[in-house]
């Protein structure tokens, strides 16, 4: 029987397997996130990244025979999941579909207090002030009275992060927050995330991505997934090596670092004879 999590554990998964429609999405995955750590979950499409977030939120359950799932000190099957979810912030592209495009940005952010899409129930003056502070911190103060649907994709992502922070979560899950953004909008979103990570009073962050260069200096650890399995996990400098990434992605590559962020290049195996490399978006 697994030991009870220590007070330092935010997430603890013990040999979990997830199946859906006869397909294995995660296989015998063990993972532990401790207080004070910020993680990136890296892998290509279909590697199990979003499935993992659904498990943490209690929307997907491990198969029989898996070990326990424990999040924020609560063991699944013996806790109030709706109440636990209020302590977890989640930013996902799926949220866009549930938000009314005509809702004002301020209302969208306030709705995060009540874990509802666009619904604001008895918002107080304190709530209004917090929403304004969060919008300001994320560089969106001038957007407060605009319809959510009128914003650019990058602005919408920053608003959704503000919404996720409204309830003061202990854990923030970011599911590919830069997907579809141009490089300018991507860097604006990443700067906002980095500032949040630097706030010692903020939540622990789990950033899901398939682009290695999005792994920020403030991210301390990386979980590398492939085919639903953990290829490697631990401090990012130990995981983000050419040998480890090559094992996950199956191509020869090199890794360099610039201002605390990894840059991954896939080496050409054919083409120009000079051995030139091609820079890619981290996988």
Short mmCIF file of C-alpha atoms in Angstrom, two decimals:
data_model
loop_
_atom_site.label_atom_id
_atom_site.label_comp_id
_atom_site.label_asym_id
_atom_site.label_seq_id
_atom_site.Cartn_x
_atom_site.Cartn_y
_atom_site.Cartn_z
CA UNK A 1 0.00 0.00 0.00
CA UNK A 2 1.33 3.45 -0.94
CA UNK A 3 2.40 5.71 1.87
CA UNK A 4 0.29 8.70 2.74
CA UNK A 5 1.60 11.80 0.94
CA UNK A 6 3.73 14.19 2.90
CA UNK A 7 2.72 17.82 3.35
CA UNK A 8 5.26 18.64 0.63
CA UNK A 9 3.43 16.60 -2.05
CA UNK A 10 1.12 18.48 -4.42
CA UNK A 11 0.64 15.63 -6.89
CA UNK A 12 1.37 11.98 -6.38
CA UNK A 13 0.57 9.29 -8.92
CA UNK A 14 1.55 5.69 -8.30
CA UNK A 15 1.84 3.36 -11.33
CA UNK A 16 -1.38 4.57 -12.93
CA UNK A 17 -2.73 3.20 -16.22
CA UNK A 18 -5.52 4.91 -18.15
CA UNK A 19 -7.53 3.16 -20.87
CA UNK A 20 -10.21 4.64 -23.10
CA UNK A 21 -12.12 2.82 -25.82
CA UNK A 22 -9.73 -0.08 -25.50
CA UNK A 23 -6.65 2.10 -26.01
CA UNK A 24 -3.98 2.65 -23.36
CA UNK A 25 -3.41 6.40 -22.93
CA UNK A 26 -1.09 6.26 -19.91
CA UNK A 27 0.79 3.18 -18.76
CA UNK A 28 2.18 2.55 -15.28
CA UNK A 29 3.00 6.21 -14.77
CA UNK A 30 4.39 7.32 -11.43
CA UNK A 31 4.94 11.02 -10.83
CA UNK A 32 5.46 13.22 -7.82
CA UNK A 33 5.30 17.03 -7.68
CA UNK A 34 6.55 18.60 -4.46
CA UNK A 35 5.87 21.98 -2.99
CA UNK A 36 8.20 24.61 -4.42
CA UNK A 37 8.55 22.86 -7.79
CA UNK A 38 7.24 24.06 -11.16
CA UNK A 39 6.98 21.43 -13.88
CA UNK A 40 6.73 21.20 -17.65
CA UNK A 41 5.17 18.13 -19.22
CA UNK A 42 6.79 17.67 -22.62
CA UNK A 43 5.93 15.29 -25.43
CA UNK A 44 4.63 15.19 -28.94
CA UNK A 45 0.94 15.02 -29.83
CA UNK A 46 -0.69 11.86 -28.53
CA UNK A 47 1.96 11.20 -25.88
CA UNK A 48 -0.56 11.47 -23.00
CA UNK A 49 -0.08 15.06 -21.82
CA UNK A 50 -3.72 16.19 -21.80
CA UNK A 51 -4.82 12.79 -20.49
CA UNK A 52 -2.54 13.39 -17.51
CA UNK A 53 -4.20 16.73 -16.76
CA UNK A 54 -7.64 15.12 -16.97
CA UNK A 55 -6.53 12.56 -14.39
CA UNK A 56 -5.26 15.29 -12.05
CA UNK A 57 -8.61 17.07 -12.33
CA UNK A 58 -10.57 13.86 -11.75
CA UNK A 59 -12.19 13.78 -15.18
CA UNK A 60 -10.47 10.52 -16.14
CA UNK A 61 -9.90 7.66 -13.75
CA UNK A 62 -7.07 5.13 -13.78
CA UNK A 63 -7.81 1.52 -14.63
CA UNK A 64 -8.35 -1.12 -11.98
CA UNK A 65 -5.09 -2.20 -10.42
CA UNK A 66 -3.48 1.24 -10.66
CA UNK A 67 -2.04 2.84 -7.58
CA UNK A 68 -3.64 5.86 -5.89
CA UNK A 69 -4.00 9.39 -7.26
CA UNK A 70 -3.37 12.10 -4.66
CA UNK A 71 -3.66 15.82 -5.43
CA UNK A 72 -3.16 18.62 -2.90
CA UNK A 73 -3.18 16.08 -0.09
CA UNK A 74 -6.51 14.54 -1.16
CA UNK A 75 -6.82 10.92 -2.28
CA UNK A 76 -9.22 10.33 -5.15
CA UNK A 77 -12.11 8.12 -4.12
CA UNK A 78 -12.06 9.56 -0.61
CA UNK A 79 -12.48 13.28 -1.26
CA UNK A 80 -14.96 15.85 -2.57
CA UNK A 81 -13.78 16.29 -6.18
CA UNK A 82 -15.82 19.45 -7.00
CA UNK A 83 -14.37 21.10 -3.90
CA UNK A 84 -10.85 19.96 -4.79
CA UNK A 85 -11.21 21.39 -8.31
CA UNK A 86 -11.79 24.82 -6.79
CA UNK A 87 -8.19 24.64 -5.55
CA UNK A 88 -6.90 23.86 -9.04
CA UNK A 89 -6.70 26.44 -11.82
CA UNK A 90 -6.90 25.07 -15.36
CA UNK A 91 -6.26 26.88 -18.63
CA UNK A 92 -7.21 24.86 -21.68
CA UNK A 93 -8.36 25.51 -25.24
CA UNK A 94 -11.58 23.72 -24.27
CA UNK A 95 -12.52 26.75 -22.15
CA UNK A 96 -12.86 28.91 -25.26
CA UNK A 97 -15.78 26.79 -26.43
CA UNK A 98 -17.71 27.31 -23.18
CA UNK A 99 -17.30 31.09 -22.96
CA UNK A 100 -19.79 33.45 -24.53
CA UNK A 101 -17.95 35.73 -26.92
CA UNK A 102 -20.05 38.72 -25.88
CA UNK A 103 -19.18 38.44 -22.17
CA UNK A 104 -17.03 41.32 -20.98
CA UNK A 105 -13.48 40.44 -20.01
CA UNK A 106 -14.04 41.56 -16.41
CA UNK A 107 -16.96 39.13 -16.11
CA UNK A 108 -14.92 36.30 -17.59
CA UNK A 109 -12.19 36.82 -14.99
CA UNK A 110 -14.67 37.13 -12.11
CA UNK A 111 -16.33 33.86 -13.15
CA UNK A 112 -13.15 32.05 -12.14
CA UNK A 113 -14.02 32.77 -8.50
CA UNK A 114 -17.06 30.52 -8.86
CA UNK A 115 -15.56 27.88 -11.19
CA UNK A 116 -18.24 28.75 -13.76
CA UNK A 117 -17.94 29.91 -17.35
CA UNK A 118 -19.05 33.51 -17.46
CA UNK A 119 -21.37 33.20 -14.48
CA UNK A 120 -20.79 35.69 -11.67
CA UNK A 121 -22.61 35.06 -8.40
CA UNK A 122 -22.60 37.85 -5.83
CA UNK A 123 -19.20 39.25 -6.74
CA UNK A 124 -17.96 41.54 -3.99
CA UNK A 125 -15.93 44.72 -4.18
CA UNK A 126 -12.93 42.70 -3.06
CA UNK A 127 -13.53 40.31 -5.96
CA UNK A 128 -13.71 43.22 -8.40
CA UNK A 129 -10.44 44.62 -7.09
CA UNK A 130 -8.71 41.25 -7.38
CA UNK A 131 -9.93 40.84 -10.96
CA UNK A 132 -8.56 44.29 -11.84
CA UNK A 133 -5.19 43.49 -10.21
CA UNK A 134 -4.89 40.22 -12.11
CA UNK A 135 -5.73 41.85 -15.42
CA UNK A 136 -3.10 44.49 -14.71
CA UNK A 137 -0.48 41.89 -13.77
CA UNK A 138 -1.12 40.05 -17.03
CA UNK A 139 -0.99 43.19 -19.14
CA UNK A 140 -4.71 43.21 -19.87
CA UNK A 141 -5.98 46.14 -17.76
CA UNK A 142 -7.16 48.04 -20.84
CA UNK A 143 -9.25 45.06 -21.99
CA UNK A 144 -11.56 44.83 -18.97
CA UNK A 145 -14.66 46.25 -20.67
CA UNK A 146 -14.18 44.65 -24.07
CA UNK A 147 -16.14 41.59 -25.22
CA UNK A 148 -14.04 38.48 -24.79
CA UNK A 149 -14.68 37.49 -28.40
CA UNK A 150 -13.14 40.70 -29.72
CA UNK A 151 -9.70 39.89 -28.28
CA UNK A 152 -6.78 38.36 -30.12
CA UNK A 153 -5.93 34.76 -29.29
CA UNK A 154 -2.94 35.83 -27.21
CA UNK A 155 -5.06 38.32 -25.25
CA UNK A 156 -7.67 35.63 -24.65
CA UNK A 157 -5.02 33.29 -23.25
CA UNK A 158 -3.79 35.91 -20.79
CA UNK A 159 -7.39 36.61 -19.73
CA UNK A 160 -7.93 32.89 -19.13
CA UNK A 161 -4.83 32.77 -16.95
CA UNK A 162 -6.20 35.71 -14.93
CA UNK A 163 -9.50 33.82 -14.64
CA UNK A 164 -7.72 30.69 -13.42
CA UNK A 165 -5.93 32.72 -10.74
CA UNK A 166 -9.11 34.41 -9.51
CA UNK A 167 -9.88 31.67 -6.97
CA UNK A 168 -6.28 31.74 -5.63
CA UNK A 169 -5.54 28.12 -6.62
CA UNK A 170 -2.72 26.13 -5.10
CA UNK A 171 -2.03 24.41 -8.41
CA UNK A 172 -2.25 25.89 -11.92
CA UNK A 173 -2.44 23.59 -14.95
CA UNK A 174 -1.61 25.20 -18.29
CA UNK A 175 -2.53 22.97 -21.23
CA UNK A 176 -0.51 24.26 -24.21
CA UNK A 177 -1.33 27.92 -23.48
CA UNK A 178 0.68 29.11 -26.50
CA UNK A 179 -0.87 26.80 -29.09
CA UNK A 180 -1.69 28.66 -32.27
CA UNK A 181 -0.04 31.94 -31.22
CA UNK A 182 2.42 33.88 -33.34
CA UNK A 183 5.88 34.32 -31.83
CA UNK A 184 5.12 37.80 -30.45
CA UNK A 185 1.90 36.73 -28.72
CA UNK A 186 3.61 33.57 -27.49
CA UNK A 187 6.36 35.53 -25.79
CA UNK A 188 3.81 37.86 -24.19
CA UNK A 189 1.99 34.87 -22.70
CA UNK A 190 5.25 33.25 -21.60
CA UNK A 191 6.45 36.45 -19.93
CA UNK A 192 3.18 36.59 -17.99
CA UNK A 193 3.64 32.98 -16.88
CA UNK A 194 7.27 33.58 -15.89
CA UNK A 195 6.27 36.58 -13.76
CA UNK A 196 3.64 34.43 -12.05
CA UNK A 197 6.16 31.65 -11.37
CA UNK A 198 8.45 34.24 -9.81
CA UNK A 199 5.78 35.20 -7.28
CA UNK A 200 6.52 33.09 -4.20
CA UNK A 201 2.88 33.47 -3.09
CA UNK A 202 1.55 32.10 -6.38
CA UNK A 203 0.48 28.56 -7.26
CA UNK A 204 2.65 25.67 -8.36
CA UNK A 205 2.62 25.54 -12.16
CA UNK A 206 2.37 22.53 -14.47
CA UNK A 207 2.96 23.69 -18.05
CA UNK A 208 2.04 21.21 -20.80
CA UNK A 209 3.75 21.76 -24.15
CA UNK A 210 5.26 20.02 -27.15
CA UNK A 211 7.63 22.94 -27.77
CA UNK A 212 10.82 22.71 -25.72
CA UNK A 213 11.64 26.41 -26.09
CA UNK A 214 8.49 27.24 -24.09
CA UNK A 215 10.08 25.72 -20.98
CA UNK A 216 10.84 28.87 -19.02
CA UNK A 217 13.76 29.60 -16.67
CA UNK A 218 11.38 29.39 -13.71
CA UNK A 219 10.36 25.83 -14.60
CA UNK A 220 12.44 23.59 -12.36
CA UNK A 221 11.47 20.08 -13.50
CA UNK A 222 10.35 18.26 -16.63
CA UNK A 223 8.28 15.11 -17.19
CA UNK A 224 8.98 13.72 -20.67
CA UNK A 225 6.23 11.50 -22.08
CA UNK A 226 6.09 9.25 -25.11
CA UNK A 227 3.40 6.71 -25.87
CA UNK A 228 1.80 7.23 -22.47
CA UNK A 229 4.98 6.34 -20.61
CA UNK A 230 7.49 8.47 -18.72
CA UNK A 231 10.74 8.49 -20.68
CA UNK A 232 12.39 10.65 -18.02
CA UNK A 233 11.50 13.02 -15.20
CA UNK A 234 13.41 15.26 -12.85
CA UNK A 235 15.35 18.54 -12.85
CA UNK A 236 15.09 20.05 -16.32
CA UNK A 237 18.84 20.15 -16.99
CA UNK A 238 18.98 16.38 -16.43
CA UNK A 239 15.95 15.60 -18.62
CA UNK A 240 16.48 18.01 -21.52
CA UNK A 241 19.56 16.37 -22.97
CA UNK A 242 20.12 15.27 -26.55
CA UNK A 243 20.23 11.60 -25.58
CA UNK A 244 17.00 11.71 -23.56
CA UNK A 245 15.05 13.73 -26.12
CA UNK A 246 16.31 11.51 -28.91
CA UNK A 247 14.96 8.50 -27.03
CA UNK A 248 11.52 10.15 -26.87
CA UNK A 249 11.33 11.63 -30.37
CA UNK A 250 13.36 9.06 -32.28
CA UNK A 251 15.50 11.47 -34.28
CA UNK A 252 19.08 12.73 -33.85
CA UNK A 253 19.12 16.19 -32.32
CA UNK A 254 21.10 18.68 -30.30
CA UNK A 255 20.18 20.82 -27.32
CA UNK A 256 21.58 24.22 -26.43
CA UNK A 257 20.50 26.77 -23.85
CA UNK A 258 19.77 30.48 -24.15
CA UNK A 259 18.91 32.58 -21.10
CA UNK A 260 17.67 29.54 -19.22
CA UNK A 261 15.52 28.16 -22.05
CA UNK A 262 16.34 25.09 -24.16
CA UNK A 263 16.71 25.23 -27.93
CA UNK A 264 16.33 21.93 -29.76
CA UNK A 265 17.61 21.26 -33.27
CA UNK A 266 16.89 18.14 -35.29
CA UNK A 267 19.97 17.06 -37.19
CA UNK A 268 19.51 16.42 -40.88
CA UNK A 269 20.19 12.86 -41.94
CA UNK A 270 19.94 13.77 -45.61
CA UNK A 271 20.03 16.96 -47.63
CA UNK A 272 22.85 19.54 -47.91
CA UNK A 273 26.25 17.86 -47.48
CA UNK A 274 27.53 20.45 -45.05
CA UNK A 275 25.83 18.78 -42.06
CA UNK A 276 23.62 21.81 -41.36
CA UNK A 277 21.00 21.41 -38.69
CA UNK A 278 17.39 22.51 -38.76
CA UNK A 279 15.92 24.35 -35.81
CA UNK A 280 12.47 23.12 -34.82
CA UNK A 281 9.89 24.12 -32.28
CA UNK A 282 11.06 21.66 -29.67
CA UNK A 283 9.33 18.58 -31.05
#
